[in-house]
C-alpha positions as protocol buffer text, in pm:
chain_id: "A"
residue {
  index: 1
  type: MET
  ca { x: 999 y: -2935 z: -448 }
}
residue {
  index: 2
  type: ARG
  ca { x: 990 y: -2589 z: -310 }
}
residue {
  index: 3
  type: LEU
  ca { x: 759 y: -2319 z: -423 }
}
residue {
  index: 4
  type: GLU
  ca { x: 834 y: -1955 z: -323 }
}
residue {
  index: 5
  type: LEU
  ca { x: 581 y: -1678 z: -370 }
}
residue {
  index: 6
  type: ASP
  ca { x: 626 y: -1307 z: -371 }
}
residue {
  index: 7
  type: ILE
  ca { x: 273 y: -1173 z: -358 }
}
residue {
  index: 8
  type: GLY
  ca { x: 267 y: -803 z: -471 }
}
residue {
  index: 9
  type: ASN
  ca { x: -4 y: -562 z: -536 }
}
residue {
  index: 10
  type: THR
  ca { x: 14 y: -625 z: -927 }
}
residue {
  index: 11
  type: PHE
  ca { x: 176 y: -977 z: -959 }
}
residue {
  index: 12
  type: VAL
  ca { x: 225 y: -1287 z: -787 }
}
residue {
  index: 13
  type: LYS
  ca { x: 578 y: -1381 z: -874 }
}
residue {
  index: 14
  type: TRP
  ca { x: 684 y: -1739 z: -819 }
}
residue {
  index: 15
  type: ARG
  ca { x: 993 y: -1965 z: -855 }
}
residue {
  index: 16
  type: LEU
  ca { x: 1031 y: -2338 z: -812 }
}
residue {
  index: 17
  type: LEU
  ca { x: 1348 y: -2494 z: -670 }
}
residue {
  index: 18
  type: ASP
  ca { x: 1443 y: -2865 z: -651 }
}
residue {
  index: 19
  type: LEU
  ca { x: 1599 y: -3013 z: -330 }
}
residue {
  index: 20
  type: SER
  ca { x: 1947 y: -2899 z: -434 }
}
residue {
  index: 21
  type: GLY
  ca { x: 1842 y: -2545 z: -434 }
}
residue {
  index: 22
  type: GLU
  ca { x: 1852 y: -2518 z: -829 }
}
residue {
  index: 23
  type: VAL
  ca { x: 1578 y: -2296 z: -979 }
}
residue {
  index: 24
  type: LYS
  ca { x: 1374 y: -2505 z: -1210 }
}
residue {
  index: 25
  type: ASP
  ca { x: 1103 y: -2270 z: -1317 }
}
residue {
  index: 26
  type: ARG
  ca { x: 965 y: -1932 z: -1257 }
}
residue {
  index: 27
  type: GLY
  ca { x: 688 y: -1692 z: -1367 }
}
residue {
  index: 28
  type: ARG
  ca { x: 423 y: -1450 z: -1248 }
}
residue {
  index: 29
  type: VAL
  ca { x: 56 y: -1429 z: -1242 }
}
residue {
  index: 30
  type: GLU
  ca { x: -157 y: -1108 z: -1228 }
}
residue {
  index: 31
  type: THR
  ca { x: -287 y: -1053 z: -875 }
}
residue {
  index: 32
  type: GLU
  ca { x: -636 y: -979 z: -1012 }
}
residue {
  index: 33
  type: GLY
  ca { x: -638 y: -1294 z: -1222 }
}
residue {
  index: 34
  type: GLU
  ca { x: -725 y: -1651 z: -1153 }
}
residue {
  index: 35
  type: VAL
  ca { x: -433 y: -1712 z: -914 }
}
residue {
  index: 36
  type: THR
  ca { x: -567 y: -2033 z: -746 }
}
residue {
  index: 37
  type: ALA
  ca { x: -672 y: -2173 z: -1077 }
}
residue {
  index: 38
  type: PHE
  ca { x: -318 y: -2113 z: -1228 }
}
residue {
  index: 39
  type: PHE
  ca { x: -152 y: -2304 z: -941 }
}
residue {
  index: 40
  type: SER
  ca { x: -411 y: -2590 z: -908 }
}
residue {
  index: 41
  type: ASN
  ca { x: -360 y: -2660 z: -1292 }
}
residue {
  index: 42
  type: SER
  ca { x: 11 y: -2619 z: -1277 }
}
residue {
  index: 43
  type: TYR
  ca { x: 228 y: -2928 z: -1359 }
}
residue {
  index: 44
  type: PHE
  ca { x: 414 y: -2905 z: -1033 }
}
residue {
  index: 45
  type: PHE
  ca { x: 105 y: -2857 z: -806 }
}
residue {
  index: 46
  type: SER
  ca { x: 121 y: -3206 z: -661 }
}
residue {
  index: 47
  type: GLN
  ca { x: 501 y: -3208 z: -630 }
}
residue {
  index: 48
  type: VAL
  ca { x: 542 y: -2914 z: -398 }
}
residue {
  index: 49
  type: ASN
  ca { x: 632 y: -3012 z: -35 }
}
residue {
  index: 50
  type: GLU
  ca { x: 748 y: -2670 z: 77 }
}
residue {
  index: 51
  type: LEU
  ca { x: 557 y: -2342 z: 25 }
}
residue {
  index: 52
  type: LEU
  ca { x: 721 y: -2010 z: 119 }
}
residue {
  index: 53
  type: VAL
  ca { x: 522 y: -1696 z: 115 }
}
residue {
  index: 54
  type: SER
  ca { x: 593 y: -1319 z: 112 }
}
residue {
  index: 55
  type: ASN
  ca { x: 273 y: -1112 z: 87 }
}
residue {
  index: 56
  type: VAL
  ca { x: 208 y: -733 z: 72 }
}
residue {
  index: 57
  type: SER
  ca { x: -130 y: -770 z: -103 }
}
residue {
  index: 58
  type: SER
  ca { x: -462 y: -897 z: 11 }
}
residue {
  index: 59
  type: PRO
  ca { x: -475 y: -1137 z: 305 }
}
residue {
  index: 60
  type: ASP
  ca { x: -753 y: -1310 z: 134 }
}
residue {
  index: 61
  type: LEU
  ca { x: -543 y: -1399 z: -163 }
}
residue {
  index: 62
  type: GLU
  ca { x: -272 y: -1534 z: 63 }
}
residue {
  index: 63
  type: ARG
  ca { x: -510 y: -1737 z: 249 }
}
residue {
  index: 64
  type: ALA
  ca { x: -663 y: -1877 z: -72 }
}
residue {
  index: 65
  type: VAL
  ca { x: -343 y: -1984 z: -218 }
}
residue {
  index: 66
  type: CYS
  ca { x: -213 y: -2139 z: 117 }
}
residue {
  index: 67
  type: GLU
  ca { x: -549 y: -2338 z: 158 }
}
residue {
  index: 68
  type: LEU
  ca { x: -526 y: -2460 z: -178 }
}
residue {
  index: 69
  type: PHE
  ca { x: -196 y: -2638 z: -117 }
}
residue {
  index: 70
  type: GLU
  ca { x: -287 y: -2737 z: 234 }
}
residue {
  index: 71
  type: ALA
  ca { x: -609 y: -2909 z: 104 }
}
residue {
  index: 72
  type: ARG
  ca { x: -398 y: -3160 z: -114 }
}
residue {
  index: 73
  type: PRO
  ca { x: -381 y: -3517 z: 14 }
}
residue {
  index: 74
  type: SER
  ca { x: 6 y: -3475 z: 25 }
}
residue {
  index: 75
  type: PRO
  ca { x: 140 y: -3275 z: 308 }
}
residue {
  index: 76
  type: VAL
  ca { x: 293 y: -2932 z: 255 }
}
residue {
  index: 77
  type: SER
  ca { x: 537 y: -2734 z: 490 }
}
residue {
  index: 78
  type: LEU
  ca { x: 415 y: -2371 z: 498 }
}
residue {
  index: 79
  type: PHE
  ca { x: 602 y: -2065 z: 596 }
}
residue {
  index: 80
  type: LYS
  ca { x: 462 y: -1718 z: 589 }
}
residue {
  index: 81
  type: ALA
  ca { x: 712 y: -1435 z: 625 }
}
residue {
  index: 82
  type: LYS
  ca { x: 638 y: -1139 z: 840 }
}
residue {
  index: 83
  type: ALA
  ca { x: 826 y: -824 z: 925 }
}
residue {
  index: 84
  type: GLU
  ca { x: 1000 y: -849 z: 1268 }
}
residue {
  index: 85
  type: ARG
  ca { x: 1220 y: -606 z: 1466 }
}
residue {
  index: 86
  type: SER
  ca { x: 1529 y: -823 z: 1368 }
}
residue {
  index: 87
  type: LEU
  ca { x: 1578 y: -1072 z: 1088 }
}
residue {
  index: 88
  type: CYS
  ca { x: 1902 y: -1253 z: 1011 }
}
residue {
  index: 89
  type: GLY
  ca { x: 2133 y: -997 z: 1153 }
}
residue {
  index: 90
  type: VAL
  ca { x: 1924 y: -679 z: 1005 }
}
residue {
  index: 91
  type: GLU
  ca { x: 1758 y: -456 z: 1278 }
}
residue {
  index: 92
  type: PHE
  ca { x: 1488 y: -245 z: 1134 }
}
residue {
  index: 93
  type: VAL
  ca { x: 1443 y: 112 z: 1240 }
}
residue {
  index: 94
  type: TYR
  ca { x: 1055 y: 142 z: 1191 }
}
residue {
  index: 95
  type: GLY
  ca { x: 895 y: 194 z: 1536 }
}
residue {
  index: 96
  type: ASP
  ca { x: 585 y: -3 z: 1404 }
}
residue {
  index: 97
  type: VAL
  ca { x: 768 y: -275 z: 1220 }
}
residue {
  index: 98
  type: GLY
  ca { x: 441 y: -410 z: 1102 }
}
residue {
  index: 99
  type: ARG
  ca { x: 394 y: -128 z: 866 }
}
residue {
  index: 100
  type: LEU
  ca { x: 735 y: -205 z: 690 }
}
residue {
  index: 101
  type: GLY
  ca { x: 653 y: -412 z: 398 }
}
residue {
  index: 102
  type: VAL
  ca { x: 779 y: -769 z: 436 }
}
residue {
  index: 103
  type: ASP
  ca { x: 919 y: -772 z: 86 }
}
residue {
  index: 104
  type: ARG
  ca { x: 1146 y: -471 z: 186 }
}
residue {
  index: 105
  type: CYS
  ca { x: 1251 y: -664 z: 498 }
}
residue {
  index: 106
  type: LEU
  ca { x: 1340 y: -970 z: 274 }
}
residue {
  index: 107
  type: ALA
  ca { x: 1531 y: -761 z: 23 }
}
residue {
  index: 108
  type: MET
  ca { x: 1733 y: -595 z: 299 }
}
residue {
  index: 109
  type: VAL
  ca { x: 1824 y: -934 z: 463 }
}
residue {
  index: 110
  type: ALA
  ca { x: 1930 y: -1078 z: 132 }
}
residue {
  index: 111
  type: ALA
  ca { x: 2134 y: -756 z: 44 }
}
residue {
  index: 112
  type: TYR
  ca { x: 2297 y: -734 z: 371 }
}
residue {
  index: 113
  type: ASN
  ca { x: 2401 y: -1097 z: 362 }
}
residue {
  index: 114
  type: ARG
  ca { x: 2582 y: -1011 z: 44 }
}
residue {
  index: 115
  type: TYR
  ca { x: 2738 y: -688 z: 146 }
}
residue {
  index: 116
  type: GLN
  ca { x: 2813 y: -680 z: 511 }
}
residue {
  index: 117
  type: ASP
  ca { x: 2996 y: -360 z: 505 }
}
residue {
  index: 118
  type: GLY
  ca { x: 2670 y: -194 z: 448 }
}
residue {
  index: 119
  type: VAL
  ca { x: 2442 y: -156 z: 149 }
}
residue {
  index: 120
  type: LEU
  ca { x: 2192 y: 74 z: -24 }
}
residue {
  index: 121
  type: VAL
  ca { x: 1906 y: -145 z: -143 }
}
residue {
  index: 122
  type: VAL
  ca { x: 1668 y: 1 z: -419 }
}
residue {
  index: 123
  type: ASP
  ca { x: 1361 y: -183 z: -515 }
}
residue {
  index: 124
  type: CYS
  ca { x: 1250 y: -52 z: -861 }
}
residue {
  index: 125
  type: GLY
  ca { x: 872 y: -136 z: -901 }
}
residue {
  index: 126
  type: SER
  ca { x: 572 y: 91 z: -974 }
}
residue {
  index: 127
  type: ALA
  ca { x: 675 y: 260 z: -649 }
}
residue {
  index: 128
  type: MET
  ca { x: 1045 y: 255 z: -578 }
}
residue {
  index: 129
  type: THR
  ca { x: 1179 y: 201 z: -223 }
}
residue {
  index: 130
  type: ALA
  ca { x: 1524 y: 274 z: -99 }
}
residue {
  index: 131
  type: ASP
  ca { x: 1668 y: 148 z: 222 }
}
residue {
  index: 132
  type: LEU
  ca { x: 2013 y: 207 z: 390 }
}
residue {
  index: 133
  type: ILE
  ca { x: 2172 y: -60 z: 597 }
}
residue {
  index: 134
  type: LEU
  ca { x: 2495 y: 18 z: 786 }
}
residue {
  index: 135
  type: ALA
  ca { x: 2776 y: -233 z: 846 }
}
residue {
  index: 136
  type: ALA
  ca { x: 2656 y: -339 z: 1188 }
}
residue {
  index: 137
  type: GLY
  ca { x: 2332 y: -439 z: 1038 }
}
residue {
  index: 138
  type: SER
  ca { x: 2126 y: -136 z: 1140 }
}
residue {
  index: 139
  type: HIS
  ca { x: 1859 y: -29 z: 889 }
}
residue {
  index: 140
  type: ILE
  ca { x: 1868 y: 353 z: 952 }
}
residue {
  index: 141
  type: GLY
  ca { x: 1559 y: 441 z: 713 }
}
residue {
  index: 142
  type: GLY
  ca { x: 1469 y: 493 z: 362 }
}
residue {
  index: 143
  type: TYR
  ca { x: 1248 y: 645 z: 100 }
}
residue {
  index: 144
  type: ILE
  ca { x: 942 y: 558 z: -94 }
}
residue {
  index: 145
  type: PHE
  ca { x: 896 y: 747 z: -436 }
}
residue {
  index: 146
  type: PRO
  ca { x: 724 y: 697 z: -764 }
}
residue {
  index: 147
  type: GLY
  ca { x: 891 y: 466 z: -1021 }
}
residue {
  index: 148
  type: PHE
  ca { x: 920 y: 530 z: -1388 }
}
residue {
  index: 149
  type: ARG
  ca { x: 553 y: 452 z: -1480 }
}
residue {
  index: 150
  type: LEU
  ca { x: 397 y: 636 z: -1203 }
}
residue {
  index: 151
  type: LEU
  ca { x: 607 y: 940 z: -1277 }
}
residue {
  index: 152
  type: LYS
  ca { x: 493 y: 937 z: -1630 }
}
residue {
  index: 153
  type: GLN
  ca { x: 136 y: 873 z: -1542 }
}
residue {
  index: 154
  type: SER
  ca { x: 122 y: 1144 z: -1277 }
}
residue {
  index: 155
  type: LEU
  ca { x: 261 y: 1394 z: -1544 }
}
residue {
  index: 156
  type: LEU
  ca { x: 19 y: 1298 z: -1815 }
}
residue {
  index: 157
  type: SER
  ca { x: -289 y: 1277 z: -1592 }
}
residue {
  index: 158
  type: GLY
  ca { x: -213 y: 1622 z: -1421 }
}
residue {
  index: 159
  type: THR
  ca { x: -190 y: 1809 z: -1741 }
}
residue {
  index: 160
  type: SER
  ca { x: -417 y: 1897 z: -2019 }
}
residue {
  index: 161
  type: ASN
  ca { x: -184 y: 2026 z: -2293 }
}
residue {
  index: 162
  type: ILE
  ca { x: 80 y: 1743 z: -2293 }
}
residue {
  index: 163
  type: VAL
  ca { x: -6 y: 1478 z: -2548 }
}
residue {
  index: 164
  type: VAL
  ca { x: 210 y: 1183 z: -2594 }
}
residue {
  index: 165
  type: SER
  ca { x: 109 y: 1000 z: -2927 }
}
residue {
  index: 166
  type: VAL
  ca { x: 421 y: 764 z: -3002 }
}
residue {
  index: 167
  type: ASP
  ca { x: 671 y: 585 z: -2801 }
}
residue {
  index: 168
  type: VAL
  ca { x: 1015 y: 683 z: -2798 }
}
residue {
  index: 169
  type: GLU
  ca { x: 1361 y: 511 z: -2700 }
}
residue {
  index: 170
  type: PRO
  ca { x: 1433 y: 634 z: -2341 }
}
residue {
  index: 171
  type: CYS
  ca { x: 1738 y: 818 z: -2248 }
}
residue {
  index: 172
  type: PHE
  ca { x: 1831 y: 1117 z: -2030 }
}
residue {
  index: 173
  type: GLY
  ca { x: 1938 y: 1352 z: -2311 }
}
residue {
  index: 174
  type: LEU
  ca { x: 1761 y: 1661 z: -2405 }
}
residue {
  index: 175
  type: GLY
  ca { x: 1431 y: 1593 z: -2564 }
}
residue {
  index: 176
  type: GLU
  ca { x: 1353 y: 1710 z: -2914 }
}
residue {
  index: 177
  type: SER
  ca { x: 990 y: 1640 z: -2916 }
}
residue {
  index: 178
  type: THR
  ca { x: 711 y: 1641 z: -2664 }
}
residue {
  index: 179
  type: GLU
  ca { x: 742 y: 1252 z: -2643 }
}
residue {
  index: 180
  type: GLU
  ca { x: 1113 y: 1257 z: -2587 }
}
residue {
  index: 181
  type: CYS
  ca { x: 1085 y: 1556 z: -2330 }
}
residue {
  index: 182
  type: VAL
  ca { x: 842 y: 1360 z: -2132 }
}
residue {
  index: 183
  type: GLU
  ca { x: 1026 y: 1024 z: -2144 }
}
residue {
  index: 184
  type: ASN
  ca { x: 1362 y: 1169 z: -2102 }
}
residue {
  index: 185
  type: GLY
  ca { x: 1237 y: 1386 z: -1810 }
}
residue {
  index: 186
  type: VAL
  ca { x: 1118 y: 1084 z: -1627 }
}
residue {
  index: 187
  type: GLN
  ca { x: 1459 y: 907 z: -1676 }
}
residue {
  index: 188
  type: MET
  ca { x: 1645 y: 1220 z: -1551 }
}
residue {
  index: 189
  type: MET
  ca { x: 1432 y: 1245 z: -1245 }
}
residue {
  index: 190
  type: VAL
  ca { x: 1486 y: 884 z: -1166 }
}
residue {
  index: 191
  type: ARG
  ca { x: 1863 y: 910 z: -1241 }
}
residue {
  index: 192
  type: SER
  ca { x: 1897 y: 1219 z: -1029 }
}
residue {
  index: 193
  type: THR
  ca { x: 1727 y: 1055 z: -741 }
}
residue {
  index: 194
  type: LEU
  ca { x: 1947 y: 749 z: -767 }
}
residue {
  index: 195
  type: LEU
  ca { x: 2255 y: 955 z: -781 }
}
residue {
  index: 196
  type: GLY
  ca { x: 2132 y: 1149 z: -474 }
}
residue {
  index: 197
  type: LEU
  ca { x: 2076 y: 827 z: -290 }
}
residue {
  index: 198
  type: ILE
  ca { x: 2433 y: 698 z: -367 }
}
residue {
  index: 199
  type: GLU
  ca { x: 2578 y: 1023 z: -252 }
}
residue {
  index: 200
  type: LEU
  ca { x: 2372 y: 1010 z: 77 }
}
residue {
  index: 201
  type: ALA
  ca { x: 2488 y: 641 z: 138 }
}
residue {
  index: 202
  type: ALA
  ca { x: 2844 y: 735 z: 85 }
}
residue {
  index: 203
  type: SER
  ca { x: 2819 y: 998 z: 350 }
}
residue {
  index: 204
  type: TYR
  ca { x: 2742 y: 692 z: 588 }
}
residue {
  index: 205
  type: ASP
  ca { x: 3044 y: 512 z: 442 }
}
residue {
  index: 206
  type: VAL
  ca { x: 2825 y: 279 z: 250 }
}
residue {
  index: 207
  type: PHE
  ca { x: 2938 y: 230 z: -118 }
}
residue {
  index: 208
  type: ASP
  ca { x: 2771 y: -77 z: -233 }
}
residue {
  index: 209
  type: VAL
  ca { x: 2423 y: -39 z: -417 }
}
residue {
  index: 210
  type: LEU
  ca { x: 2199 y: -321 z: -500 }
}
residue {
  index: 211
  type: LEU
  ca { x: 1895 y: -288 z: -728 }
}
residue {
  index: 212
  type: THR
  ca { x: 1617 y: -530 z: -758 }
}
residue {
  index: 213
  type: GLY
  ca { x: 1248 y: -515 z: -891 }
}
residue {
  index: 214
  type: GLY
  ca { x: 1087 y: -523 z: -1225 }
}
residue {
  index: 215
  type: ASP
  ca { x: 1250 y: -198 z: -1347 }
}
residue {
  index: 216
  type: GLY
  ca { x: 1585 y: -256 z: -1178 }
}
residue {
  index: 217
  type: MET
  ca { x: 1775 y: -310 z: -1514 }
}
residue {
  index: 218
  type: LYS
  ca { x: 1616 y: 4 z: -1644 }
}
residue {
  index: 219
  type: ALA
  ca { x: 1749 y: 194 z: -1360 }
}
residue {
  index: 220
  type: LYS
  ca { x: 2081 y: 17 z: -1368 }
}
residue {
  index: 221
  type: ALA
  ca { x: 2107 y: 143 z: -1730 }
}
residue {
  index: 222
  type: LEU
  ca { x: 2105 y: 497 z: -1607 }
}
residue {
  index: 223
  type: LEU
  ca { x: 2396 y: 449 z: -1376 }
}
residue {
  index: 224
  type: GLY
  ca { x: 2629 y: 202 z: -1555 }
}
residue {
  index: 225
  type: GLY
  ca { x: 2877 y: 34 z: -1358 }
}
residue {
  index: 226
  type: LYS
  ca { x: 2799 y: 205 z: -1018 }
}
residue {
  index: 227
  type: VAL
  ca { x: 2537 y: -44 z: -907 }
}
residue {
  index: 228
  type: GLU
  ca { x: 2451 y: -411 z: -913 }
}
residue {
  index: 229
  type: TYR
  ca { x: 2127 y: -578 z: -992 }
}
residue {
  index: 230
  type: ASP
  ca { x: 1973 y: -901 z: -844 }
}
residue {
  index: 231
  type: LYS
  ca { x: 1610 y: -972 z: -962 }
}
residue {
  index: 232
  type: ASP
  ca { x: 1573 y: -1238 z: -683 }
}
residue {
  index: 233
  type: LEU
  ca { x: 1644 y: -1052 z: -370 }
}
residue {
  index: 234
  type: VAL
  ca { x: 1311 y: -1097 z: -209 }
}
residue {
  index: 235
  type: PHE
  ca { x: 1308 y: -1475 z: -288 }
}
residue {
  index: 236
  type: LYS
  ca { x: 1670 y: -1503 z: -144 }
}
residue {
  index: 237
  type: GLY
  ca { x: 1564 y: -1318 z: 180 }
}
residue {
  index: 238
  type: LEU
  ca { x: 1253 y: -1548 z: 202 }
}
residue {
  index: 239
  type: GLY
  ca { x: 1476 y: -1852 z: 190 }
}
residue {
  index: 240
  type: MET
  ca { x: 1705 y: -1703 z: 461 }
}
residue {
  index: 241
  type: VAL
  ca { x: 1442 y: -1620 z: 705 }
}
residue {
  index: 242
  type: SER
  ca { x: 1244 y: -1945 z: 650 }
}
residue {
  index: 243
  type: SER
  ca { x: 1257 y: -2233 z: 902 }
}
residue {
  index: 244
  type: TYR
  ca { x: 1216 y: -2454 z: 602 }
}
residue {
  index: 245
  type: SER
  ca { x: 1529 y: -2347 z: 423 }
}
residue {
  index: 246
  type: LEU
  ca { x: 1681 y: -2603 z: 174 }
}
residue {
  index: 247
  type: GLY
  ca { x: 1960 y: -2794 z: 320 }
}
residue {
  index: 248
  type: GLU
  ca { x: 1850 y: -2780 z: 668 }
}
């Protein structure tokens, strides 16, 4: 069995694959929780013979998880992804590529593998990232901006006279209460940003847009048929760059 880990700042997302590459199980564990205890007590702990890791969180957490599996009597093949100047046909623009999050690299690798005429990749998490890859595989840059929750939190924490006391159904129409004005304002800001990104990508003759991340479907709902969503981009990229890819 193969275990893939996407260790982020808030959650450790994981998925379990069999030897045919079929996803058998998946889930997530809070980064601040008992991560090693979760995996050591999992039903699949002793079955894992390939461990693939993408980490943008604490090196100590990554080390603890890897050592947990390596300490078992049965052997495990371990692959830790890292940002490099070029990966699987994508060349990254960062001068110091080590400062480019490996999860962004992996998402771009998987997205470009799917759309080789160029692609705009938007990872919709607490912070949202957008990266543009041209048809030749050149990553020419991107953006980092607040996601839905950070936008709302920054508004509410930065004002003293805006009080939200009830939840409302989000949309981007005109609000008719403070709660609707706040929620819909966030939706409008994200939607406007995404539309601006799509327009910018088109100026480079890139027309495919791929969303990922926990709020990806929420972002997709704002744009309708203009974009596609793939929740597993980081995992797919991890599999592509791994020397332990299934089937090899």
